[in-house]
PDB file of C-alpha atoms and ligand atoms in Angstrom:
ATOM      1  CA  MET E   1     160.720 117.359  46.196  1.00  0.00           C
ATOM      2  CA  LEU E   2     161.016 120.616  48.071  1.00  0.00           C
ATOM      3  CA  THR E   3     164.457 122.080  49.295  1.00  0.00           C
ATOM      4  CA  LEU E   4     165.003 125.336  50.955  1.00  0.00           C
ATOM      5  CA  THR E   5     168.674 126.114  51.057  1.00  0.00           C
ATOM      6  CA  ASP E   6     170.286 129.133  52.799  1.00  0.00           C
ATOM      7  CA  LEU E   7     166.693 130.911  53.013  1.00  0.00           C
ATOM      8  CA  THR E   8     166.675 134.589  54.201  1.00  0.00           C
ATOM      9  CA  LEU E   9     163.933 137.009  54.690  1.00  0.00           C
ATOM     10  CA  SER E  10     163.780 140.869  55.758  1.00  0.00           C
ATOM     11  CA  TYR E  11     161.363 143.387  56.663  1.00  0.00           C
ATOM     12  CA  GLY E  12     163.098 146.292  56.632  1.00  0.00           C
ATOM     13  CA  SER E  13     166.078 145.872  58.447  1.00  0.00           C
ATOM     14  CA  PHE E  14     164.894 143.402  60.754  1.00  0.00           C
ATOM     15  CA  ARG E  15     166.134 139.793  59.628  1.00  0.00           C
ATOM     16  CA  ALA E  16     162.840 137.495  60.312  1.00  0.00           C
ATOM     17  CA  LEU E  17     164.894 134.179  58.351  1.00  0.00           C
ATOM     18  CA  GLU E  18     168.376 134.016  58.871  1.00  0.00           C
ATOM     19  CA  GLY E  19     168.773 130.988  57.101  1.00  0.00           C
ATOM     20  CA  ILE E  20     166.670 128.363  56.808  1.00  0.00           C
ATOM     21  CA  SER E  21     167.318 124.682  55.078  1.00  0.00           C
ATOM     22  CA  LEU E  22     165.041 122.098  54.741  1.00  0.00           C
ATOM     23  CA  HIS E  23     163.402 119.433  52.588  1.00  0.00           C
ATOM     24  CA  ALA E  24     160.171 117.831  52.343  1.00  0.00           C
ATOM     25  CA  ASP E  25     160.038 114.542  49.922  1.00  0.00           C
ATOM     26  CA  SER E  26     157.127 113.344  47.700  1.00  0.00           C
ATOM     27  CA  GLY E  27     154.495 111.969  50.071  1.00  0.00           C
ATOM     28  CA  GLU E  28     155.694 113.214  53.197  1.00  0.00           C
ATOM     29  CA  LEU E  29     153.809 115.317  55.669  1.00  0.00           C
ATOM     30  CA  VAL E  30     156.451 117.431  57.605  1.00  0.00           C
ATOM     31  CA  VAL E  31     155.759 120.261  60.327  1.00  0.00           C
ATOM     32  CA  LEU E  32     157.331 123.281  61.220  1.00  0.00           C
ATOM     33  CA  LEU E  33     156.978 124.064  64.849  1.00  0.00           C
ATOM     34  CA  GLY E  34     158.175 127.197  66.712  1.00  0.00           C
ATOM     35  CA  ALA E  35     156.504 129.693  68.808  1.00  0.00           C
ATOM     36  CA  ASN E  36     154.699 133.029  67.402  1.00  0.00           C
ATOM     37  CA  GLY E  37     157.301 135.113  65.488  1.00  0.00           C
ATOM     38  CA  ALA E  38     159.346 132.220  64.979  1.00  0.00           C
ATOM     39  CA  GLY E  39     159.497 132.749  61.077  1.00  0.00           C
ATOM     40  CA  LYS E  40     156.953 129.958  59.776  1.00  0.00           C
ATOM     41  CA  SER E  41     154.646 132.326  58.004  1.00  0.00           C
ATOM     42  CA  SER E  42     157.511 134.070  56.678  1.00  0.00           C
ATOM     43  CA  THR E  43     159.166 130.865  55.435  1.00  0.00           C
ATOM     44  CA  PHE E  44     155.904 130.101  53.897  1.00  0.00           C
ATOM     45  CA  ARG E  45     155.518 133.696  52.270  1.00  0.00           C
ATOM     46  CA  ALA E  46     159.375 133.227  50.737  1.00  0.00           C
ATOM     47  CA  ILE E  47     158.114 130.105  49.058  1.00  0.00           C
ATOM     48  CA  SER E  48     154.906 131.212  47.803  1.00  0.00           C
ATOM     49  CA  GLY E  49     156.381 134.388  46.397  1.00  0.00           C
ATOM     50  CA  LEU E  50     154.464 136.455  48.577  1.00  0.00           C
ATOM     51  CA  HIS E  51     158.018 138.448  49.812  1.00  0.00           C
ATOM     52  CA  LYS E  52     161.661 138.795  48.394  1.00  0.00           C
ATOM     53  CA  ALA E  53     164.015 136.529  49.876  1.00  0.00           C
ATOM     54  CA  GLY E  54     167.386 134.943  49.443  1.00  0.00           C
ATOM     55  CA  GLY E  55     168.998 131.769  48.944  1.00  0.00           C
ATOM     56  CA  SER E  56     167.176 129.007  47.125  1.00  0.00           C
ATOM     57  CA  ALA E  57     163.674 127.281  47.410  1.00  0.00           C
ATOM     58  CA  ARG E  58     163.853 124.265  44.398  1.00  0.00           C
ATOM     59  CA  PHE E  59     160.719 122.647  43.827  1.00  0.00           C
ATOM     60  CA  GLY E  60     160.878 119.153  41.527  1.00  0.00           C
ATOM     61  CA  GLY E  61     164.030 120.952  39.876  1.00  0.00           C
ATOM     62  CA  ALA E  62     162.716 124.405  39.774  1.00  0.00           C
ATOM     63  CA  GLU E  63     163.733 127.609  41.388  1.00  0.00           C
ATOM     64  CA  LEU E  64     160.763 129.075  43.033  1.00  0.00           C
ATOM     65  CA  LEU E  65     162.492 132.185  44.591  1.00  0.00           C
ATOM     66  CA  GLY E  66     161.968 135.178  42.018  1.00  0.00           C
ATOM     67  CA  LEU E  67     158.599 133.878  40.611  1.00  0.00           C
ATOM     68  CA  LYS E  68     155.057 135.581  41.152  1.00  0.00           C
ATOM     69  CA  SER E  69     152.612 133.895  43.471  1.00  0.00           C
ATOM     70  CA  ALA E  70     150.809 132.792  40.307  1.00  0.00           C
ATOM     71  CA  GLN E  71     153.773 130.877  38.781  1.00  0.00           C
ATOM     72  CA  VAL E  72     154.393 128.894  42.260  1.00  0.00           C
ATOM     73  CA  VAL E  73     150.533 127.870  42.171  1.00  0.00           C
ATOM     74  CA  ARG E  74     151.025 126.899  38.680  1.00  0.00           C
ATOM     75  CA  HIS E  75     154.382 124.870  39.594  1.00  0.00           C
ATOM     76  CA  GLY E  76     152.027 122.998  42.265  1.00  0.00           C
ATOM     77  CA  VAL E  77     152.779 124.810  45.165  1.00  0.00           C
ATOM     78  CA  VAL E  78     149.957 126.178  47.423  1.00  0.00           C
ATOM     79  CA  GLN E  79     149.398 128.011  50.608  1.00  0.00           C
ATOM     80  CA  CYS E  80     146.751 127.900  53.227  1.00  0.00           C
ATOM     81  CA  PRO E  81     147.295 131.164  54.930  1.00  0.00           C
ATOM     82  CA  GLU E  82     146.983 131.839  58.560  1.00  0.00           C
ATOM     83  CA  GLY E  83     143.788 133.345  59.697  1.00  0.00           C
ATOM     84  CA  ARG E  84     142.144 131.860  56.813  1.00  0.00           C
ATOM     85  CA  LYS E  85     141.570 134.775  54.820  1.00  0.00           C
ATOM     86  CA  LEU E  86     138.533 134.164  53.559  1.00  0.00           C
ATOM     87  CA  PHE E  87     135.743 136.576  51.759  1.00  0.00           C
ATOM     88  CA  PRO E  88     133.249 136.437  54.384  1.00  0.00           C
ATOM     89  CA  MET E  89     130.164 137.971  52.657  1.00  0.00           C
ATOM     90  CA  MET E  90     130.741 135.889  49.577  1.00  0.00           C
ATOM     91  CA  SER E  91     129.398 132.106  49.527  1.00  0.00           C
ATOM     92  CA  VAL E  92     131.390 129.383  50.120  1.00  0.00           C
ATOM     93  CA  GLU E  93     131.336 127.738  46.595  1.00  0.00           C
ATOM     94  CA  LYS E  94     132.770 131.380  45.138  1.00  0.00           C
ATOM     95  CA  ASN E  95     135.559 131.250  47.664  1.00  0.00           C
ATOM     96  CA  LEU E  96     136.353 127.806  46.843  1.00  0.00           C
ATOM     97  CA  LEU E  97     136.662 129.132  43.179  1.00  0.00           C
ATOM     98  CA  LEU E  98     138.607 131.907  44.372  1.00  0.00           C
ATOM     99  CA  GLY E  99     141.522 128.934  44.786  1.00  0.00           C
ATOM    100  CA  ALA E 100     141.428 127.820  41.346  1.00  0.00           C
ATOM    101  CA  TYR E 101     142.314 131.499  39.638  1.00  0.00           C
ATOM    102  CA  VAL E 102     144.996 130.214  37.865  1.00  0.00           C
ATOM    103  CA  TYR E 103     142.893 127.802  36.116  1.00  0.00           C
ATOM    104  CA  ALA E 104     139.809 130.099  35.428  1.00  0.00           C
ATOM    105  CA  SER E 105     139.605 128.987  31.582  1.00  0.00           C
ATOM    106  CA  ASP E 106     139.577 125.643  32.691  1.00  0.00           C
ATOM    107  CA  LYS E 107     136.080 125.322  33.751  1.00  0.00           C
ATOM    108  CA  ALA E 108     135.545 121.159  33.610  1.00  0.00           C
ATOM    109  CA  GLY E 109     138.793 120.618  35.731  1.00  0.00           C
ATOM    110  CA  ASN E 110     137.918 123.438  38.236  1.00  0.00           C
ATOM    111  CA  GLN E 111     133.878 121.707  38.489  1.00  0.00           C
ATOM    112  CA  GLN E 112     135.656 118.187  39.064  1.00  0.00           C
ATOM    113  CA  ALA E 113     137.816 119.949  41.783  1.00  0.00           C
ATOM    114  CA  LEU E 114     134.986 121.313  43.356  1.00  0.00           C
ATOM    115  CA  GLN E 115     133.105 118.176  43.615  1.00  0.00           C
ATOM    116  CA  GLN E 116     136.490 116.357  45.125  1.00  0.00           C
ATOM    117  CA  ILE E 117     136.228 119.153  47.759  1.00  0.00           C
ATOM    118  CA  TYR E 118     132.658 118.408  48.621  1.00  0.00           C
ATOM    119  CA  GLN E 119     133.545 115.109  49.134  1.00  0.00           C
ATOM    120  CA  THR E 120     136.071 115.433  51.692  1.00  0.00           C
ATOM    121  CA  PHE E 121     133.665 118.167  53.107  1.00  0.00           C
ATOM    122  CA  PRO E 122     130.110 117.298  52.821  1.00  0.00           C
ATOM    123  CA  ILE E 123     129.281 119.954  54.799  1.00  0.00           C
ATOM    124  CA  LEU E 124     130.709 122.767  52.452  1.00  0.00           C
ATOM    125  CA  ALA E 125     128.227 120.863  49.747  1.00  0.00           C
ATOM    126  CA  GLU E 126     125.215 121.607  51.940  1.00  0.00           C
ATOM    127  CA  LYS E 127     126.383 125.486  52.945  1.00  0.00           C
ATOM    128  CA  ARG E 128     127.714 125.936  49.120  1.00  0.00           C
ATOM    129  CA  ASN E 129     125.433 129.079  48.650  1.00  0.00           C
ATOM    130  CA  ASP E 130     125.685 130.351  52.536  1.00  0.00           C
ATOM    131  CA  PRO E 131     128.005 133.528  53.036  1.00  0.00           C
ATOM    132  CA  ALA E 132     131.773 132.066  54.264  1.00  0.00           C
ATOM    133  CA  GLY E 133     131.274 134.303  57.183  1.00  0.00           C
ATOM    134  CA  SER E 134     128.118 132.681  58.614  1.00  0.00           C
ATOM    135  CA  LEU E 135     129.983 129.294  59.046  1.00  0.00           C
ATOM    136  CA  SER E 136     131.560 128.410  62.140  1.00  0.00           C
ATOM    137  CA  GLY E 137     134.934 128.247  62.686  1.00  0.00           C
ATOM    138  CA  GLY E 138     135.997 124.694  62.078  1.00  0.00           C
ATOM    139  CA  GLN E 139     133.817 125.282  58.841  1.00  0.00           C
ATOM    140  CA  GLN E 140     135.630 128.095  57.548  1.00  0.00           C
ATOM    141  CA  GLN E 141     138.909 126.548  57.766  1.00  0.00           C
ATOM    142  CA  MET E 142     137.895 123.682  55.891  1.00  0.00           C
ATOM    143  CA  VAL E 143     136.902 126.241  53.291  1.00  0.00           C
ATOM    144  CA  ALA E 144     140.251 128.051  53.525  1.00  0.00           C
ATOM    145  CA  ILE E 145     141.938 124.275  53.198  1.00  0.00           C
ATOM    146  CA  GLY E 146     139.258 123.699  49.933  1.00  0.00           C
ATOM    147  CA  ARG E 147     140.112 127.182  48.536  1.00  0.00           C
ATOM    148  CA  ALA E 148     143.909 125.582  48.568  1.00  0.00           C
ATOM    149  CA  LEU E 149     142.969 122.149  47.318  1.00  0.00           C
ATOM    150  CA  MET E 150     141.413 124.266  44.298  1.00  0.00           C
ATOM    151  CA  GLY E 151     145.085 125.199  43.370  1.00  0.00           C
ATOM    152  CA  ARG E 152     145.459 121.269  42.624  1.00  0.00           C
ATOM    153  CA  PRO E 153     148.533 121.120  44.866  1.00  0.00           C
ATOM    154  CA  LYS E 154     150.997 118.565  44.817  1.00  0.00           C
ATOM    155  CA  LEU E 155     152.603 120.643  47.852  1.00  0.00           C
ATOM    156  CA  LEU E 156     150.095 122.054  50.225  1.00  0.00           C
ATOM    157  CA  MET E 157     151.451 124.255  52.910  1.00  0.00           C
ATOM    158  CA  LEU E 158     149.001 124.940  55.992  1.00  0.00           C
ATOM    159  CA  ASP E 159     149.574 127.667  58.251  1.00  0.00           C
ATOM    160  CA  GLU E 160     148.143 127.201  62.014  1.00  0.00           C
ATOM    161  CA  PRO E 161     145.379 125.516  60.801  1.00  0.00           C
ATOM    162  CA  SER E 162     144.155 124.598  64.143  1.00  0.00           C
ATOM    163  CA  LEU E 163     144.442 128.306  65.474  1.00  0.00           C
ATOM    164  CA  GLY E 164     141.344 129.455  67.354  1.00  0.00           C
ATOM    165  CA  LEU E 165     139.385 126.104  67.016  1.00  0.00           C
ATOM    166  CA  ALA E 166     137.770 123.982  69.739  1.00  0.00           C
ATOM    167  CA  PRO E 167     139.770 120.650  70.688  1.00  0.00           C
ATOM    168  CA  LEU E 168     137.286 118.391  69.452  1.00  0.00           C
ATOM    169  CA  VAL E 169     137.378 120.507  66.267  1.00  0.00           C
ATOM    170  CA  VAL E 170     141.051 120.540  66.243  1.00  0.00           C
ATOM    171  CA  LYS E 171     141.251 116.663  66.039  1.00  0.00           C
ATOM    172  CA  GLN E 172     138.673 116.525  63.036  1.00  0.00           C
ATOM    173  CA  MET E 173     141.249 119.067  61.218  1.00  0.00           C
ATOM    174  CA  PHE E 174     144.391 116.950  61.936  1.00  0.00           C
ATOM    175  CA  GLY E 175     142.210 113.903  60.755  1.00  0.00           C
ATOM    176  CA  ILE E 176     141.504 115.804  57.449  1.00  0.00           C
ATOM    177  CA  ILE E 177     144.902 116.952  56.835  1.00  0.00           C
ATOM    178  CA  GLN E 178     146.015 113.208  57.718  1.00  0.00           C
ATOM    179  CA  ASP E 179     143.743 112.462  54.769  1.00  0.00           C
ATOM    180  CA  ILE E 180     144.481 114.762  52.707  1.00  0.00           C
ATOM    181  CA  ASN E 181     148.128 113.490  52.697  1.00  0.00           C
ATOM    182  CA  ARG E 182     147.446 110.083  52.173  1.00  0.00           C
ATOM    183  CA  ARG E 183     145.699 110.528  49.455  1.00  0.00           C
ATOM    184  CA  GLY E 184     148.926 111.801  47.645  1.00  0.00           C
ATOM    185  CA  THR E 185     149.363 115.275  48.647  1.00  0.00           C
ATOM    186  CA  THR E 186     152.855 116.486  49.797  1.00  0.00           C
ATOM    187  CA  VAL E 187     152.166 118.691  53.226  1.00  0.00           C
ATOM    188  CA  LEU E 188     154.353 121.212  54.796  1.00  0.00           C
ATOM    189  CA  LEU E 189     152.406 122.256  57.986  1.00  0.00           C
ATOM    190  CA  ALA E 190     153.368 125.370  60.586  1.00  0.00           C
ATOM    191  CA  GLU E 191     151.374 124.525  63.825  1.00  0.00           C
ATOM    192  CA  GLN E 192     151.861 125.497  67.494  1.00  0.00           C
ATOM    193  CA  ASN E 193     150.145 122.799  68.320  1.00  0.00           C
ATOM    194  CA  ALA E 194     152.994 120.648  68.919  1.00  0.00           C
ATOM    195  CA  TYR E 195     151.282 117.377  70.100  1.00  0.00           C
ATOM    196  CA  ALA E 196     149.264 116.888  67.751  1.00  0.00           C
ATOM    197  CA  ALA E 197     151.194 117.946  64.688  1.00  0.00           C
ATOM    198  CA  LEU E 198     153.841 115.461  65.435  1.00  0.00           C
ATOM    199  CA  LYS E 199     151.771 112.622  66.257  1.00  0.00           C
ATOM    200  CA  ILE E 200     150.138 113.053  62.238  1.00  0.00           C
ATOM    201  CA  SER E 201     153.637 114.142  60.672  1.00  0.00           C
ATOM    202  CA  ASN E 202     156.444 111.799  59.513  1.00  0.00           C
ATOM    203  CA  ARG E 203     159.219 114.682  60.178  1.00  0.00           C
ATOM    204  CA  ALA E 204     159.253 117.986  61.827  1.00  0.00           C
ATOM    205  CA  TYR E 205     161.796 120.817  62.378  1.00  0.00           C
ATOM    206  CA  VAL E 206     161.822 123.455  65.178  1.00  0.00           C
ATOM    207  CA  MET E 207     162.139 126.884  64.410  1.00  0.00           C
ATOM    208  CA  GLU E 208     163.321 129.466  66.622  1.00  0.00           C
ATOM    209  CA  ARG E 209     163.801 133.472  65.960  1.00  0.00           C
ATOM    210  CA  GLY E 210     164.574 132.928  62.221  1.00  0.00           C
ATOM    211  CA  ARG E 211     166.476 129.557  62.294  1.00  0.00           C
ATOM    212  CA  ILE E 212     165.941 125.883  62.388  1.00  0.00           C
ATOM    213  CA  VAL E 213     167.261 124.820  65.487  1.00  0.00           C
ATOM    214  CA  MET E 214     166.166 120.831  65.628  1.00  0.00           C
ATOM    215  CA  GLU E 215     164.710 118.143  63.236  1.00  0.00           C
ATOM    216  CA  GLY E 216     164.329 114.645  63.259  1.00  0.00           C
ATOM    217  CA  ASP E 217     161.546 111.841  62.589  1.00  0.00           C
ATOM    218  CA  SER E 218     158.240 113.137  64.531  1.00  0.00           C
ATOM    219  CA  LYS E 219     157.834 110.145  66.680  1.00  0.00           C
ATOM    220  CA  THR E 220     161.498 111.145  68.137  1.00  0.00           C
ATOM    221  CA  LEU E 221     161.064 114.567  68.640  1.00  0.00           C
ATOM    222  CA  LEU E 222     157.537 113.298  70.489  1.00  0.00           C
ATOM    223  CA  GLY E 223     159.872 111.829  73.203  1.00  0.00           C
ATOM    224  CA  ASP E 224     162.317 114.423  73.311  1.00  0.00           C
ATOM    225  CA  GLU E 225     162.705 116.151  76.625  1.00  0.00           C
ATOM    226  CA  ARG E 226     163.193 119.702  74.951  1.00  0.00           C
ATOM    227  CA  ILE E 227     160.401 119.391  72.817  1.00  0.00           C
ATOM    228  CA  ARG E 228     157.801 118.491  75.809  1.00  0.00           C
ATOM    229  CA  LYS E 229     159.214 121.116  77.747  1.00  0.00           C
ATOM    230  CA  ALA E 230     159.263 123.824  75.352  1.00  0.00           C
ATOM    231  CA  TYR E 231     156.053 122.955  73.346  1.00  0.00           C
ATOM    232  CA  ILE E 232     153.803 120.241  74.404  1.00  0.00           C
ATOM    233  CA  GLY E 233     153.795 121.098  78.366  1.00  0.00           C
ATOM    234  CA  GLY E 234     155.572 118.495  80.922  1.00  0.00           C
TER     235      GLY E 234
HETATM  236  P1  ATP I 301     152.860 133.677  64.134  1.00  0.00           P
HETATM  237  O1  ATP I 301     152.342 132.367  64.079  1.00  0.00           O
HETATM  238  O2  ATP I 301     152.716 134.557  65.020  1.00  0.00           O
HETATM  239  O3  ATP I 301     152.348 134.349  62.394  1.00  0.00           O
HETATM  240  P2  ATP I 301     155.741 132.742  62.672  1.00  0.00           P
HETATM  241  O4  ATP I 301     156.308 131.930  63.050  1.00  0.00           O
HETATM  242  O5  ATP I 301     154.927 132.509  61.582  1.00  0.00           O
HETATM  243  O6  ATP I 301     154.488 133.159  64.166  1.00  0.00           O
HETATM  244  P3  ATP I 301     156.480 134.945  61.328  1.00  0.00           P
HETATM  245  O7  ATP I 301     154.555 135.813  60.989  1.00  0.00           O
HETATM  246  O8  ATP I 301     156.663 134.670  60.154  1.00  0.00           O
HETATM  247  O9  ATP I 301     156.376 134.520  62.365  1.00  0.00           O
HETATM  248  O10 ATP I 301     157.320 136.551  61.818  1.00  0.00           O
HETATM  249  C1  ATP I 301     158.635 136.127  61.992  1.00  0.00           C
HETATM  250  C2  ATP I 301     159.249 137.411  62.438  1.00  0.00           C
HETATM  251  O11 ATP I 301     159.012 138.688  61.458  1.00  0.00           O
HETATM  252  C3  ATP I 301     158.508 137.875  63.990  1.00  0.00           C
HETATM  253  O12 ATP I 301     159.439 138.934  64.756  1.00  0.00           O
HETATM  254  C4  ATP I 301     157.405 138.738  63.219  1.00  0.00           C
HETATM  255  O13 ATP I 301     157.084 140.517  64.491  1.00  0.00           O
HETATM  256  C5  ATP I 301     158.063 139.805  61.878  1.00  0.00           C
HETATM  257  N1  ATP I 301     157.000 140.278  60.957  1.00  0.00           N
HETATM  258  C6  ATP I 301     156.556 139.429  60.275  1.00  0.00           C
HETATM  259  N2  ATP I 301     155.752 140.089  59.544  1.00  0.00           N
HETATM  260  C7  ATP I 301     156.270 141.318  59.388  1.00  0.00           C
HETATM  261  C8  ATP I 301     156.064 142.595  58.796  1.00  0.00           C
HETATM  262  N3  ATP I 301     155.040 142.689  57.586  1.00  0.00           N
HETATM  263  N4  ATP I 301     156.772 143.517  59.119  1.00  0.00           N
HETATM  264  C9  ATP I 301     157.642 143.661  60.234  1.00  0.00           C
HETATM  265  N5  ATP I 301     158.087 142.523  60.752  1.00  0.00           N
HETATM  266  C10 ATP I 301     157.313 141.290  60.829  1.00  0.00           C
END
């Protein structure tokens, strides 16, 4: 479904991605592991058309590199950014509707998508008129994921959805991600919470300094001593 080949990306003279090759098949939940600065967000930025990149990012037969972000979304590839990036003064519902900007003329379709999101996250239906900034961290993360779902993704890219959340909320968040995947959306998940991410995923890639240094099925990586030492602790 998604195939990255030799993806490179630079910020000025700094090479953040040194040639990333990976794939995600239809229906899979694939994890990108790596410490701060490994290049996970840069990989997403390249795919989403938010930063110029070299190499290739093919999705369902189309080349994504060189497309504008809105065109990438139209292909069915939607990113939920690290740090949520909500508009705190705007209502929950307005934030959600922003995710449907490429389908602005399809009012009926967007209402249907909105109702589906309220089914997935009932608390957001309750708080639909509240300013997004008044919600708890976990609820704000739900808004961010909901907003991405409004873009009708075939492939959903989630950048560190567990960041800054309490352990119980993290558990709930990973359950939600697993549900979204089980209902048919392919997921590419960037995470530092290696244990929880490996637990719910099919396969994983480990990034270090702009390269893939390890890959495998998640169960195998969970038992790998190098992974346990470097990313899980013990
Ligand atoms: P994090 O979880 O901290 O975001 P990451 O794995 O997503 O980590 P990236 O954000 O992709 O990593 O960053 C990869 C490298 O690129 C890092 O060394 C980072 O400092 C650098 N970098 C990221 N954004 C910029 C930028 N706008 N300008 C210059 N360097 C950048």
